[in-house]
Short mmCIF file of C-alpha atoms in Angstrom, two decimals:
data_model
loop_
_atom_site.label_atom_id
_atom_site.label_comp_id
_atom_site.label_asym_id
_atom_site.label_seq_id
_atom_site.Cartn_x
_atom_site.Cartn_y
_atom_site.Cartn_z
CA MET N 1 -4.61 -32.66 -10.86
CA GLU N 2 -6.38 -30.36 -8.38
CA GLY N 3 -4.41 -28.70 -5.68
CA ILE N 4 -3.15 -25.48 -4.14
CA VAL N 5 -2.30 -22.85 -6.75
CA GLY N 6 -1.30 -20.16 -4.25
CA TYR N 7 -1.09 -19.79 -0.48
CA GLY N 8 -0.65 -16.86 1.88
CA ALA N 9 -0.37 -16.04 5.55
CA TYR N 10 -1.07 -13.06 7.77
CA ILE N 11 -0.21 -12.57 11.44
CA PRO N 12 -0.74 -9.31 13.39
CA ARG N 13 2.38 -7.60 14.75
CA ASN N 14 1.29 -7.41 18.41
CA ARG N 15 2.43 -10.02 20.92
CA ILE N 16 1.88 -10.64 24.60
CA LYS N 17 4.11 -12.88 26.67
CA VAL N 18 2.84 -15.62 29.01
CA GLU N 19 4.62 -13.81 31.90
CA GLU N 20 2.61 -10.64 31.27
CA ILE N 21 -0.72 -12.47 31.50
CA ALA N 22 0.35 -14.63 34.46
CA LYS N 23 1.49 -11.51 36.37
CA VAL N 24 -2.02 -10.06 36.32
CA TRP N 25 -3.75 -13.21 37.54
CA GLY N 26 -1.15 -14.30 40.10
CA ALA N 27 -0.44 -17.44 38.10
CA ASP N 28 2.88 -19.25 37.86
CA ALA N 29 4.30 -18.31 34.45
CA PRO N 30 7.01 -21.04 34.29
CA SER N 31 4.45 -23.79 34.90
CA TYR N 32 2.13 -22.38 32.18
CA LYS N 33 5.07 -22.06 29.78
CA LYS N 34 6.13 -25.63 30.48
CA GLY N 35 2.61 -27.03 30.59
CA LEU N 36 1.46 -25.38 27.37
CA MET N 37 4.92 -25.20 25.66
CA LEU N 38 4.02 -21.61 24.88
CA GLU N 39 6.04 -18.40 25.19
CA GLU N 40 3.86 -15.70 23.66
CA LYS N 41 0.87 -15.19 21.40
CA SER N 42 -0.24 -12.81 18.65
CA VAL N 43 -2.84 -10.12 19.37
CA PRO N 44 -4.84 -8.24 16.74
CA SER N 45 -4.85 -4.43 16.72
CA PRO N 46 -8.24 -2.81 17.39
CA ASP N 47 -8.68 -2.21 13.65
CA GLN N 48 -8.04 -5.86 12.75
CA ASP N 49 -10.49 -8.74 12.70
CA THR N 50 -11.16 -11.99 10.84
CA ILE N 51 -12.14 -10.06 7.70
CA THR N 52 -9.08 -7.78 7.54
CA MET N 53 -6.65 -10.65 8.18
CA SER N 54 -8.44 -12.82 5.59
CA VAL N 55 -8.01 -10.06 3.00
CA GLU N 56 -4.28 -9.72 3.67
CA ALA N 57 -3.65 -13.51 3.69
CA SER N 58 -5.67 -13.88 0.48
CA LYS N 59 -3.75 -11.07 -1.24
CA ASN N 60 -0.55 -12.99 -0.44
CA ALA N 61 -2.13 -16.19 -1.81
CA LEU N 62 -3.07 -14.37 -5.02
CA LYS N 63 0.50 -13.06 -5.44
CA ARG N 64 1.69 -16.68 -5.46
CA ALA N 65 -1.23 -17.96 -7.55
CA GLY N 66 -0.72 -15.30 -10.24
CA ILE N 67 -4.36 -15.48 -11.33
CA ASP N 68 -7.01 -12.87 -12.13
CA PRO N 69 -9.27 -12.64 -9.02
CA ILE N 70 -12.33 -12.45 -11.26
CA ASP N 71 -11.74 -16.13 -12.10
CA ILE N 72 -12.34 -17.14 -8.46
CA GLY N 73 -15.73 -18.86 -8.34
CA ALA N 74 -15.96 -19.61 -4.62
CA VAL N 75 -14.80 -17.70 -1.51
CA TYR N 76 -15.08 -19.33 1.90
CA ILE N 77 -13.87 -18.04 5.27
CA GLY N 78 -13.80 -20.42 8.20
CA SER N 79 -13.76 -18.73 11.60
CA GLU N 80 -15.30 -18.74 15.06
CA SER N 81 -14.88 -14.96 15.24
CA HIS N 82 -16.81 -13.62 12.24
CA PRO N 83 -17.24 -9.90 13.05
CA TYR N 84 -20.96 -9.87 12.28
CA ALA N 85 -23.56 -12.21 13.79
CA VAL N 86 -25.64 -11.66 10.64
CA LYS N 87 -23.80 -10.51 7.51
CA PRO N 88 -21.18 -12.58 5.76
CA SER N 89 -17.45 -12.03 6.12
CA GLY N 90 -16.85 -13.61 2.72
CA THR N 91 -18.61 -10.86 0.77
CA VAL N 92 -16.16 -8.26 2.11
CA LEU N 93 -13.25 -10.52 1.20
CA ALA N 94 -14.58 -11.25 -2.30
CA GLU N 95 -15.20 -7.52 -2.88
CA ALA N 96 -11.75 -6.51 -1.58
CA LEU N 97 -10.06 -9.01 -3.91
CA GLY N 98 -12.16 -8.01 -6.93
CA ALA N 99 -13.84 -11.42 -7.29
CA THR N 100 -17.44 -10.16 -7.29
CA PRO N 101 -20.18 -10.54 -8.50
CA GLU N 102 -20.04 -14.03 -10.10
CA VAL N 103 -18.80 -15.84 -7.02
CA HIS N 104 -20.28 -18.20 -4.43
CA THR N 105 -19.58 -17.13 -0.87
CA ALA N 106 -20.28 -18.64 2.53
CA ASP N 107 -18.92 -18.39 6.05
CA PHE N 108 -18.03 -21.58 7.87
CA GLU N 109 -18.03 -22.26 11.61
CA PHE N 110 -16.73 -25.35 13.40
CA ALA N 111 -14.57 -24.09 16.28
CA CYS N 112 -10.92 -24.46 15.14
CA LYS N 113 -11.76 -26.67 12.14
CA ALA N 114 -13.67 -24.06 10.11
CA GLY N 115 -10.62 -23.12 8.02
CA THR N 116 -10.04 -26.60 6.62
CA GLU N 117 -13.79 -26.92 6.01
CA GLY N 118 -13.63 -23.94 3.67
CA MET N 119 -10.55 -25.45 2.02
CA PHE N 120 -12.31 -28.83 1.67
CA VAL N 121 -15.36 -27.34 -0.06
CA ALA N 122 -13.35 -24.99 -2.30
CA LEU N 123 -11.13 -27.91 -3.39
CA ASN N 124 -14.07 -30.17 -4.17
CA LEU N 125 -15.89 -27.49 -6.16
CA VAL N 126 -12.74 -27.16 -8.27
CA LYS N 127 -12.55 -30.95 -8.56
CA SER N 128 -16.16 -31.18 -9.73
CA GLY N 129 -15.57 -28.53 -12.38
CA ALA N 130 -18.16 -26.17 -10.86
CA VAL N 131 -15.60 -23.38 -10.43
CA LYS N 132 -12.23 -22.61 -12.03
CA TYR N 133 -10.62 -21.43 -8.79
CA GLY N 134 -11.82 -21.67 -5.19
CA LEU N 135 -10.49 -19.73 -2.20
CA GLY N 136 -10.50 -21.26 1.29
CA VAL N 137 -9.42 -19.16 4.28
CA GLY N 138 -8.96 -20.00 7.95
CA ALA N 139 -8.88 -16.93 10.19
CA ASP N 140 -9.61 -16.06 13.79
CA THR N 141 -9.25 -13.41 16.46
CA SER N 142 -9.98 -15.93 19.15
CA GLN N 143 -11.12 -14.99 22.65
CA GLY N 144 -10.16 -16.51 25.96
CA ALA N 145 -11.89 -15.43 29.17
CA PRO N 146 -9.67 -13.28 31.43
CA GLY N 147 -7.73 -15.52 33.80
CA ASP N 148 -8.75 -18.73 32.02
CA ALA N 149 -6.09 -21.10 30.69
CA LEU N 150 -7.31 -20.24 27.19
CA GLU N 151 -6.24 -16.63 27.63
CA TYR N 152 -2.58 -17.71 27.37
CA SER N 153 -3.11 -19.28 23.96
CA ALA N 154 -6.08 -17.64 22.16
CA ALA N 155 -4.37 -15.75 19.32
CA ALA N 156 -4.97 -14.20 15.90
CA GLY N 157 -3.89 -15.06 12.37
CA ALA N 158 -5.07 -16.12 8.92
CA ALA N 159 -4.04 -18.47 6.13
CA ALA N 160 -5.52 -18.53 2.62
CA PHE N 161 -5.36 -21.11 -0.16
CA VAL N 162 -6.37 -20.76 -3.81
CA PHE N 163 -7.34 -24.12 -5.28
CA GLY N 164 -7.27 -24.86 -8.99
CA LYS N 165 -6.45 -27.50 -11.58
CA LYS N 166 -3.50 -25.93 -13.38
CA ASN N 167 -0.11 -24.68 -12.14
CA VAL N 168 -0.53 -26.15 -8.68
CA VAL N 169 2.22 -25.83 -6.07
CA ALA N 170 0.88 -28.86 -4.20
CA GLU N 171 -1.46 -31.53 -5.51
CA VAL N 172 -4.14 -32.72 -3.08
CA LEU N 173 -3.88 -36.50 -3.42
CA ASP N 174 -6.60 -37.41 -0.92
CA THR N 175 -8.90 -36.00 1.77
CA TYR N 176 -10.75 -37.43 4.76
CA ALA N 177 -13.15 -36.31 7.49
CA TYR N 178 -13.65 -37.83 10.93
CA MET N 179 -16.15 -36.47 13.46
CA THR N 180 -18.48 -37.22 16.34
CA ASP N 181 -20.67 -35.17 18.68
CA THR N 182 -18.27 -34.34 21.52
CA PRO N 183 -19.03 -31.29 23.71
CA ASP N 184 -15.46 -30.34 24.68
CA PHE N 185 -15.62 -26.58 23.93
CA TRP N 186 -18.54 -24.28 23.15
CA ARG N 187 -19.92 -20.76 23.21
CA ARG N 188 -23.64 -20.15 23.47
CA GLU N 189 -25.47 -17.34 21.64
CA TYR N 190 -24.79 -13.86 23.16
CA GLU N 191 -21.97 -15.22 25.35
CA TYR N 192 -18.73 -13.31 24.94
CA TYR N 193 -16.27 -16.03 25.99
CA PRO N 194 -16.22 -19.74 25.19
CA GLN N 195 -16.24 -22.47 27.83
CA HIS N 196 -14.42 -25.77 27.73
CA GLY N 197 -14.32 -29.15 29.42
CA GLY N 198 -10.80 -28.79 30.85
CA ARG N 199 -8.99 -32.12 30.59
CA PHE N 200 -11.96 -33.54 28.64
CA THR N 201 -10.61 -31.56 25.66
CA GLY N 202 -7.64 -33.98 25.49
CA GLU N 203 -8.05 -37.75 25.01
CA PRO N 204 -11.77 -38.06 24.09
CA ALA N 205 -11.70 -34.90 21.98
CA TYR N 206 -8.43 -33.71 20.37
CA PHE N 207 -6.47 -36.98 20.38
CA LYS N 208 -9.36 -39.25 19.40
CA HIS N 209 -10.26 -37.16 16.35
CA VAL N 210 -6.76 -36.13 15.26
CA THR N 211 -5.40 -39.69 15.44
CA GLY N 212 -8.65 -41.08 14.03
CA ALA N 213 -8.47 -38.80 11.01
CA ALA N 214 -4.74 -39.38 10.47
CA ARG N 215 -5.04 -43.18 10.69
CA GLY N 216 -8.19 -43.24 8.54
CA LEU N 217 -6.66 -41.07 5.84
CA MET N 218 -3.35 -42.97 5.74
CA LYS N 219 -5.24 -46.28 5.50
CA LYS N 220 -7.45 -44.89 2.72
CA ALA N 221 -4.40 -43.67 0.79
CA GLY N 222 -2.26 -46.75 1.56
CA MET N 223 0.45 -44.64 3.18
CA LYS N 224 2.37 -44.71 6.46
CA PRO N 225 4.03 -41.97 8.58
CA GLN N 226 7.44 -42.63 7.00
CA ASP N 227 6.01 -41.71 3.56
CA PHE N 228 5.56 -38.09 4.63
CA SER N 229 8.24 -35.42 4.76
CA TYR N 230 6.06 -33.24 6.99
CA VAL N 231 2.92 -33.41 9.10
CA ILE N 232 0.83 -30.57 10.51
CA PHE N 233 -1.63 -31.08 13.35
CA HIS N 234 -3.94 -28.50 14.90
CA GLN N 235 -2.01 -26.64 17.60
CA PRO N 236 -4.13 -25.65 20.64
CA ASN N 237 -0.87 -25.64 22.66
CA GLY N 238 2.69 -26.74 22.09
CA LYS N 239 2.40 -30.22 23.57
CA PHE N 240 -0.65 -31.69 21.85
CA PRO N 241 0.77 -31.85 18.29
CA PHE N 242 3.95 -33.64 19.45
CA LYS N 243 1.95 -36.08 21.58
CA ALA N 244 -0.40 -36.81 18.66
CA GLY N 245 2.66 -37.28 16.43
CA ARG N 246 4.23 -39.76 18.88
CA LYS N 247 0.98 -41.76 19.08
CA LEU N 248 0.93 -42.03 15.28
CA GLY N 249 4.62 -42.69 14.70
CA PHE N 250 5.75 -39.30 13.36
CA SER N 251 9.10 -37.81 14.37
CA LYS N 252 9.90 -34.32 15.65
CA PRO N 253 11.58 -33.15 12.39
CA GLN N 254 8.38 -34.01 10.49
CA ILE N 255 6.32 -31.81 12.82
CA GLU N 256 8.63 -28.86 13.59
CA PRO N 257 8.43 -26.80 10.33
CA GLY N 258 4.66 -26.38 10.74
CA TRP N 259 4.76 -26.04 14.53
CA LEU N 260 4.29 -22.31 15.14
CA VAL N 261 2.27 -22.32 18.34
CA ASN N 262 5.07 -21.55 20.85
CA LYS N 263 5.54 -18.05 19.37
CA LEU N 264 2.12 -17.60 17.77
CA GLY N 265 -0.47 -19.10 20.12
CA ASN N 266 -3.56 -20.93 18.95
CA THR N 267 -5.03 -19.11 15.97
CA TYR N 268 -8.04 -21.46 16.00
CA SER N 269 -9.31 -21.74 12.39
CA GLY N 270 -5.96 -20.38 11.21
CA SER N 271 -3.86 -22.80 13.27
CA SER N 272 -3.15 -25.87 11.12
CA PRO N 273 -3.61 -23.86 7.86
CA LEU N 274 -0.86 -21.45 9.01
CA GLY N 275 1.29 -24.48 9.84
CA LEU N 276 0.75 -25.66 6.26
CA THR N 277 1.90 -22.29 4.87
CA SER N 278 5.15 -22.40 6.86
CA THR N 279 5.70 -26.00 5.76
CA LEU N 280 5.14 -25.13 2.09
CA ASP N 281 7.69 -22.32 2.61
CA ILE N 282 10.44 -24.91 3.11
CA ALA N 283 9.10 -28.00 1.28
CA LYS N 284 10.81 -29.43 -1.80
CA PRO N 285 9.23 -30.76 -4.98
CA GLY N 286 8.05 -34.34 -4.44
CA ASP N 287 7.57 -33.96 -0.67
CA HIS N 288 4.40 -35.47 0.76
CA ILE N 289 2.63 -33.45 3.48
CA LEU N 290 -0.12 -34.60 5.83
CA LEU N 291 -2.45 -31.92 7.24
CA ILE N 292 -4.84 -32.81 10.10
CA SER N 293 -7.04 -30.08 11.56
CA TYR N 294 -9.16 -30.28 14.69
CA GLY N 295 -12.28 -28.44 15.74
CA SER N 296 -14.07 -28.87 19.03
CA GLY N 297 -17.52 -30.21 18.88
CA ALA N 298 -15.70 -32.29 17.44
CA GLY N 299 -13.91 -33.38 14.30
CA SER N 300 -10.84 -33.40 12.09
CA ASP N 301 -10.28 -32.90 8.36
CA GLY N 302 -7.30 -34.54 6.69
CA PHE N 303 -5.45 -33.66 3.48
CA ILE N 304 -2.53 -35.43 1.76
CA LEU N 305 -0.52 -33.08 -0.44
CA LYS N 306 2.33 -33.64 -2.86
CA VAL N 307 4.53 -30.61 -3.53
CA THR N 308 5.33 -29.77 -7.18
CA SER N 309 8.32 -28.01 -8.74
CA ARG N 310 6.28 -24.78 -9.08
CA ILE N 311 6.81 -24.19 -5.35
CA GLU N 312 10.34 -22.95 -6.07
CA ASP N 313 9.03 -20.31 -8.51
CA VAL N 314 6.30 -18.82 -6.31
CA ARG N 315 7.58 -19.22 -2.74
CA ASN N 316 9.21 -15.80 -2.56
CA LEU N 317 6.43 -13.88 -4.29
CA ALA N 318 4.85 -13.21 -0.87
CA PRO N 319 6.21 -13.01 2.70
CA LEU N 320 7.28 -16.31 4.28
CA THR N 321 5.25 -17.28 7.35
CA ARG N 322 8.24 -17.59 9.74
CA ASP N 323 9.41 -14.12 8.66
CA ILE N 324 5.97 -12.63 9.38
CA LEU N 325 6.01 -14.37 12.76
CA ASP N 326 9.51 -13.31 13.78
CA GLN N 327 9.74 -9.76 12.40
CA ASN N 328 8.27 -6.38 13.40
CA LYS N 329 6.91 -7.60 16.72
CA ASN N 330 5.28 -5.14 19.13
CA TYR N 331 5.06 -6.39 22.72
CA LEU N 332 1.99 -5.31 24.69
CA GLU N 333 1.42 -4.86 28.39
CA TYR N 334 -1.74 -6.47 29.78
CA GLY N 335 -3.57 -3.13 29.95
CA GLU N 336 -3.01 -2.44 26.25
CA TYR N 337 -3.96 -6.02 25.45
CA ALA N 338 -7.19 -5.72 27.46
CA LYS N 339 -8.03 -2.49 25.58
CA PHE N 340 -7.20 -3.99 22.18
CA ARG N 341 -9.37 -7.06 22.87
CA GLU N 342 -12.23 -4.94 24.26
CA LYS N 343 -12.04 -6.60 27.65
CA ILE N 344 -12.54 -3.27 29.42
CA ARG N 345 -16.10 -2.13 30.10
CA LYS N 346 -16.53 1.51 29.10
CA ALA N 347 -19.33 4.05 29.32
CA ASP N 348 -21.06 4.78 25.97
CA MET P 1 -22.27 8.99 11.00
CA THR P 2 -21.95 7.19 7.65
CA THR P 3 -25.04 5.61 6.17
CA PRO P 4 -24.74 2.09 4.71
CA SER P 5 -25.51 3.47 1.22
CA ARG P 6 -22.73 6.06 1.33
CA TYR P 7 -20.26 3.48 2.63
CA TRP P 8 -21.38 1.06 -0.10
CA ARG P 9 -20.81 3.62 -2.87
CA GLU P 10 -17.17 3.99 -1.85
CA ILE P 11 -16.40 0.24 -1.60
CA PRO P 12 -14.50 -0.08 -4.93
CA GLN P 13 -12.12 2.70 -3.87
CA ARG P 14 -11.88 1.91 -0.16
CA TYR P 15 -11.50 -1.87 -0.53
CA ARG P 16 -9.41 -2.34 -3.64
CA GLY P 17 -8.13 1.07 -4.69
CA GLU P 18 -10.09 1.29 -7.91
CA ALA P 19 -8.94 4.30 -9.95
CA ASN P 20 -8.99 5.30 -13.62
CA SER P 21 -6.56 6.91 -16.00
CA CYS P 22 -6.75 9.22 -19.01
CA GLU P 23 -5.93 7.34 -22.19
CA LYS P 24 -4.46 10.52 -23.73
CA CYS P 25 -2.30 12.08 -21.01
CA LYS P 26 -1.89 8.86 -18.95
CA LYS P 27 -2.70 10.66 -15.69
CA LYS P 28 -4.23 8.43 -13.00
CA PHE P 29 -7.20 9.58 -10.92
CA PHE P 30 -8.17 8.38 -7.48
CA PRO P 31 -11.04 8.45 -6.81
CA PRO P 32 -11.99 7.89 -10.47
CA ARG P 33 -13.19 10.86 -12.55
CA LEU P 34 -15.66 11.05 -15.43
CA ILE P 35 -13.65 13.62 -17.43
CA CYS P 36 -9.91 14.30 -17.49
CA PRO P 37 -9.52 17.80 -15.95
CA LYS P 38 -6.41 18.42 -18.05
CA CYS P 39 -7.50 17.57 -21.59
CA GLY P 40 -11.26 17.06 -21.30
CA ASN P 41 -10.99 13.48 -22.52
CA ARG P 42 -13.90 11.23 -21.52
CA ASP P 43 -12.13 8.03 -22.57
CA LEU P 44 -10.88 6.95 -19.16
CA ALA P 45 -9.68 3.40 -18.53
CA LYS P 46 -10.06 1.39 -15.32
CA ALA P 47 -6.92 1.29 -13.18
CA LYS P 48 -5.73 0.43 -9.68
CA ILE P 49 -3.56 2.46 -7.37
CA ALA P 50 -0.14 1.11 -6.35
CA ASP P 51 -0.02 -0.59 -2.96
CA LYS P 52 3.28 0.94 -1.82
CA GLY P 53 4.64 4.46 -1.45
CA LYS P 54 6.30 6.92 0.91
CA VAL P 55 5.08 9.45 3.45
CA LEU P 56 5.04 13.04 2.12
CA SER P 57 3.60 14.66 5.23
CA PHE P 58 1.90 13.63 8.45
CA THR P 59 0.25 14.85 11.62
CA ILE P 60 -0.91 13.31 14.88
CA ILE P 61 -4.63 13.53 15.66
CA ARG P 62 -5.24 13.85 19.39
CA VAL P 63 -8.77 15.30 19.31
CA PRO P 64 -10.57 13.10 16.78
CA PRO P 65 -14.07 13.11 15.29
CA SER P 66 -16.40 10.89 17.35
CA PRO P 67 -16.22 7.66 15.25
CA PHE P 68 -12.44 7.64 15.78
CA LYS P 69 -12.31 8.53 19.48
CA ASP P 70 -11.15 5.07 20.60
CA GLN P 71 -8.26 5.20 18.13
CA ALA P 72 -6.74 8.51 19.30
CA PRO P 73 -3.97 9.49 19.29
CA TYR P 74 -3.32 8.33 15.72
CA ALA P 75 -1.26 9.43 12.76
CA VAL P 76 -2.69 10.65 9.46
CA GLY P 77 -0.45 11.24 6.50
CA ILE P 78 -0.33 12.09 2.81
CA VAL P 79 1.39 9.26 0.97
CA GLU P 80 2.80 9.40 -2.53
CA LEU P 81 2.26 5.98 -4.05
CA LYS P 82 4.69 4.42 -6.53
CA ASP P 83 2.39 5.37 -9.43
CA GLY P 84 2.45 9.05 -8.42
CA VAL P 85 -1.04 9.11 -6.86
CA LYS P 86 -1.10 11.04 -3.58
CA ILE P 87 -3.66 9.92 -1.01
CA MET P 88 -4.40 10.59 2.61
CA GLY P 89 -4.87 7.89 5.22
CA GLN P 90 -4.09 6.70 8.71
CA ILE P 91 -0.56 5.40 9.34
CA VAL P 92 -0.76 2.58 11.89
CA GLU P 93 1.60 0.03 13.51
CA CYS P 94 4.26 2.74 13.76
CA ASP P 95 5.62 4.49 16.87
CA PHE P 96 5.20 8.23 16.50
CA LYS P 97 8.94 8.64 17.12
CA ASP P 98 9.64 6.54 14.01
CA LEU P 99 7.30 8.53 11.75
CA LYS P 100 9.16 10.65 9.24
CA VAL P 101 8.80 12.15 5.79
CA GLY P 102 10.04 9.61 3.25
CA LEU P 103 9.08 6.57 5.40
CA PRO P 104 8.27 3.64 3.06
CA VAL P 105 4.72 2.42 3.67
CA LYS P 106 2.33 -0.09 2.17
CA ILE P 107 -1.44 -0.35 2.10
CA GLU P 108 -3.20 -2.80 4.44
CA PHE P 109 -6.89 -3.61 4.68
CA ARG P 110 -8.20 -2.46 8.07
CA LYS P 111 -11.34 -1.58 9.95
CA MET P 112 -11.76 2.21 9.70
CA PHE P 113 -14.43 2.58 12.38
CA LYS P 114 -17.57 1.01 13.78
CA GLU P 115 -20.94 2.71 13.60
CA GLY P 116 -21.58 2.58 17.32
CA HIS P 117 -22.38 -0.64 19.12
CA SER P 118 -24.83 -2.06 16.59
CA GLY P 119 -24.18 -0.30 13.26
CA ILE P 120 -22.13 -1.44 10.29
CA LEU P 121 -18.38 -2.05 10.36
CA CYS P 122 -16.57 0.21 7.92
CA TYR P 123 -13.46 -1.19 6.22
CA GLY P 124 -10.85 0.42 4.00
CA TYR P 125 -7.16 1.10 3.52
CA LYS P 126 -4.59 2.28 6.03
CA PHE P 127 -0.83 2.52 5.76
CA VAL P 128 1.70 0.45 7.69
CA PRO P 129 5.51 0.70 7.56
CA ASP P 130 6.90 -1.36 4.67
CA SER P 131 9.73 -3.24 6.32
#
């Protein structure tokens, strides 16, 4: 059966604490930390972007997949921070992995849901027999306007998944998509920072689509929350995933292994995919996992996975996500952060 | 300033470390060669460089060429990879006080520089501490 053959994660080493951002804008750090359930977030170095992180996450996925990259027939990167406005990110990734030239490549965009879109298409191309292996990546170096609530959470990271039919570490038992036109978050052409609808991003946007997708998928598959060992929801802040879980009947221990946001921030297209990598890092053969993404605009993709015994053989062939998150951290001051994120206007 | 065509020609080496090796004396060449300089053999096989190694020598660049001016100061080192190939590259994500000969490093895919505000983005390998 089709599923994930290999998975990999990448998170930059730089971090900035909520206190450091709040200090600059005269905001109350404890209330942000409590309100967002967030302590710090990852920050890319100036020489890192969606493409470089996608390459590193994909290399880790290939280490676990143990396949020849030339057999990859489809490469998809989902991101809202593709470095070029016109020129694909996926071609650089495919070339860096050695998957060119017989490969189909496209870049996906759907706010924070673009990563699972790439995964969805790669999986279904494998399922149809059109390609032997398909690579789906979720990656972002997300931007929040200085002083905006988003600045405390907008982070960077990437997760990559190789889909195939043989030697899978997790079978994909079922998928589902749930979406409507909901303008909760957007960025117009040539605008540097996104805008959002404040509290409108909650009930009518995130919760409606996340719970809608989860309920729809469980009904379609004839399963209930108790059938799953783990669940991963998109993580725009620390609170939303737990609240969505409570609404659906999931418990804290089902959510916690994939809940990275308090130390990572919101990696947008990489958010729920990175949560899946950290869950696969600890899952046991036979475990069922529910993955529900969310992208503003708005919609959710859902996947039901069943872990196989191969997970034990490949897990340690690449760095574990929690280890990447917790080790080799470099804390930035706001000035360095502003320079790294090109928030400072310079003369040419 | 690099032209897109020059950058494009170096993609196999810059992106994925494509090398070749002499079938007779087993020496690896990076970038690839057409003829083995040791034995004159033209039968060279495709190979890849190792992705880990150790620092042999390094320096800190404080007055850089213009495409790198935003990155200064930065470290550049010669690294001996595990397959014996010695290559030069930037060493990033490392405090200068921690840089030393023998430091284990690994290759990461990074942006090398941008061609101004509107030109191409140039990617390639850099070294980061392997810890």
